[in-house]
Tab-separated table of C-alpha atoms in Angstrom:
chain	number	residue	atom	x	y	z
A	1	UNK	CA	-21.247	-32.745	-7.454
A	2	UNK	CA	-18.624	-33.609	-4.845
A	3	UNK	CA	-15.879	-33.132	-7.418
A	4	UNK	CA	-17.248	-29.681	-8.337
A	5	UNK	CA	-17.275	-28.567	-4.696
A	6	UNK	CA	-13.688	-29.741	-4.294
A	7	UNK	CA	-12.612	-27.750	-7.351
A	8	UNK	CA	-14.370	-24.640	-6.027
A	9	UNK	CA	-12.683	-25.028	-2.644
A	10	UNK	CA	-9.262	-25.318	-4.293
A	11	UNK	CA	-9.967	-22.217	-6.404
A	12	UNK	CA	-11.005	-20.182	-3.349
A	13	UNK	CA	-7.943	-21.288	-1.399
A	14	UNK	CA	-5.743	-20.434	-4.355
A	15	UNK	CA	-7.204	-16.940	-4.611
A	16	UNK	CA	-6.813	-16.314	-0.894
A	17	UNK	CA	-3.081	-16.938	-1.194
A	18	UNK	CA	-2.557	-14.495	-4.086
A	19	UNK	CA	-0.352	-11.497	-3.431
A	20	UNK	CA	-0.299	-8.574	-5.847
A	21	UNK	CA	2.630	-6.145	-5.772
A	22	UNK	CA	2.533	-2.593	-7.121
A	23	UNK	CA	5.164	0.155	-7.323
A	24	UNK	CA	4.988	2.926	-4.713
A	25	UNK	CA	6.515	6.385	-4.568
A	26	UNK	CA	6.404	8.658	-1.544
A	27	UNK	CA	7.491	12.284	-1.861
A	28	UNK	CA	8.680	13.810	1.403
A	29	UNK	CA	10.137	17.172	2.458
A	30	UNK	CA	12.285	19.012	-0.102
A	31	UNK	CA	10.835	16.672	-2.772
A	32	UNK	CA	12.780	13.709	-1.386
A	33	UNK	CA	11.540	10.650	-3.289
A	34	UNK	CA	11.179	7.275	-1.599
A	35	UNK	CA	10.587	4.258	-3.853
A	36	UNK	CA	9.350	0.782	-3.066
A	37	UNK	CA	6.406	-1.553	-3.338
A	38	UNK	CA	2.974	-2.215	-1.889
A	39	UNK	CA	1.776	-5.787	-1.611
A	40	UNK	CA	-1.935	-6.529	-1.312
A	41	UNK	CA	-3.336	-9.869	-0.219
A	42	UNK	CA	-6.847	-11.039	-1.027
A	43	UNK	CA	-9.256	-10.050	1.797
A	44	UNK	CA	-6.414	-9.264	4.227
A	45	UNK	CA	-5.190	-5.820	3.188
A	46	UNK	CA	-1.496	-5.414	2.695
A	47	UNK	CA	1.673	-3.500	3.427
A	48	UNK	CA	4.089	-1.122	1.771
A	49	UNK	CA	7.755	-0.325	2.181
A	50	UNK	CA	9.801	2.458	0.604
A	51	UNK	CA	13.316	3.842	0.979
A	52	UNK	CA	15.473	6.643	-0.328
A	53	UNK	CA	18.862	5.080	0.340
A	54	UNK	CA	19.266	6.532	3.829
A	55	UNK	CA	15.829	6.201	5.376
A	56	UNK	CA	13.042	3.660	4.978
A	57	UNK	CA	9.348	3.800	5.824
A	58	UNK	CA	6.661	1.149	6.009
A	59	UNK	CA	3.013	0.664	6.827
A	60	UNK	CA	0.259	-1.937	6.929
A	61	UNK	CA	-3.365	-1.461	5.881
A	62	UNK	CA	-6.670	-3.328	5.965
A	63	UNK	CA	-8.813	-3.846	2.840
A	64	UNK	CA	-10.594	-0.799	1.435
A	65	UNK	CA	-14.303	-0.534	2.141
A	66	UNK	CA	-16.939	0.666	-0.292
A	67	UNK	CA	-15.410	4.148	-0.034
A	68	UNK	CA	-12.203	2.924	-1.731
A	69	UNK	CA	-10.178	4.683	0.968
A	70	UNK	CA	-7.654	3.206	3.390
A	71	UNK	CA	-5.976	4.730	6.430
A	72	UNK	CA	-2.706	3.297	7.710
A	73	UNK	CA	0.043	3.988	10.259
A	74	UNK	CA	3.516	4.762	8.889
A	75	UNK	CA	6.825	4.177	10.679
A	76	UNK	CA	10.233	5.285	9.387
A	77	UNK	CA	13.705	4.091	10.317
A	78	UNK	CA	14.681	7.632	11.401
A	79	UNK	CA	12.011	7.502	14.142
A	80	UNK	CA	9.398	9.551	12.308
A	81	UNK	CA	5.812	8.270	12.444
A	82	UNK	CA	2.630	9.333	10.748
A	83	UNK	CA	-0.776	8.404	9.410
A	84	UNK	CA	-1.474	7.901	5.729
A	85	UNK	CA	-4.718	8.071	3.816
A	86	UNK	CA	-4.991	6.777	0.261
A	87	UNK	CA	-7.815	6.392	-2.222
A	88	UNK	CA	-8.001	3.701	-4.883
A	89	UNK	CA	-8.616	5.350	-8.276
A	90	UNK	CA	-8.625	1.856	-9.813
A	91	UNK	CA	-8.119	-1.520	-8.098
A	92	UNK	CA	-4.382	-1.205	-8.838
A	93	UNK	CA	-3.617	2.507	-8.580
A	94	UNK	CA	-4.254	5.575	-6.500
A	95	UNK	CA	-2.687	7.901	-4.030
A	96	UNK	CA	-3.057	10.130	-1.063
A	97	UNK	CA	-1.176	11.789	1.727
A	98	UNK	CA	0.841	10.896	4.792
A	99	UNK	CA	0.812	13.381	7.654
A	100	UNK	CA	3.870	12.884	9.824
A	101	UNK	CA	4.030	13.589	13.549
A	102	UNK	CA	6.174	16.670	12.839
A	103	UNK	CA	3.328	18.131	10.743
A	104	UNK	CA	4.899	17.578	7.330
A	105	UNK	CA	2.678	16.267	4.542
A	106	UNK	CA	4.081	13.617	2.213
A	107	UNK	CA	2.532	12.476	-1.084
A	108	UNK	CA	1.788	8.753	-1.462
A	109	UNK	CA	1.374	7.285	-4.969
A	110	UNK	CA	0.854	3.622	-5.858
A	111	UNK	CA	0.447	1.838	-9.162
A	112	UNK	CA	1.747	2.969	-12.551
A	113	UNK	CA	1.730	6.636	-11.506
A	114	UNK	CA	4.495	5.864	-9.004
A	115	UNK	CA	6.830	5.012	-11.875
A	116	UNK	CA	6.551	8.564	-13.249
A	117	UNK	CA	7.702	10.232	-10.020
């Protein structure tokens, strides 16, 4: 019994350290495409980072609730900031929108769909 509990504890600790990375595409003004990755950690949420060669943007999010939606702050290297909202269509893919402080709306795509942008 003690051995079984030890194995379960090791399995749980191993899962809690797992990071999963997915492709991300963000489409900004004038169809400017930013590419990068989103990394999710078990029970802790995750972060994303994208760039287009001259500008980079990043954000951090908490785990999705039962609604499968996350909201996250976005900061870009050119000083622009915004708030993103994304919905998980599957556990590994989805998308949404980032509304920047200047009022522009950017598309946010993660998972396999990001590769097609």
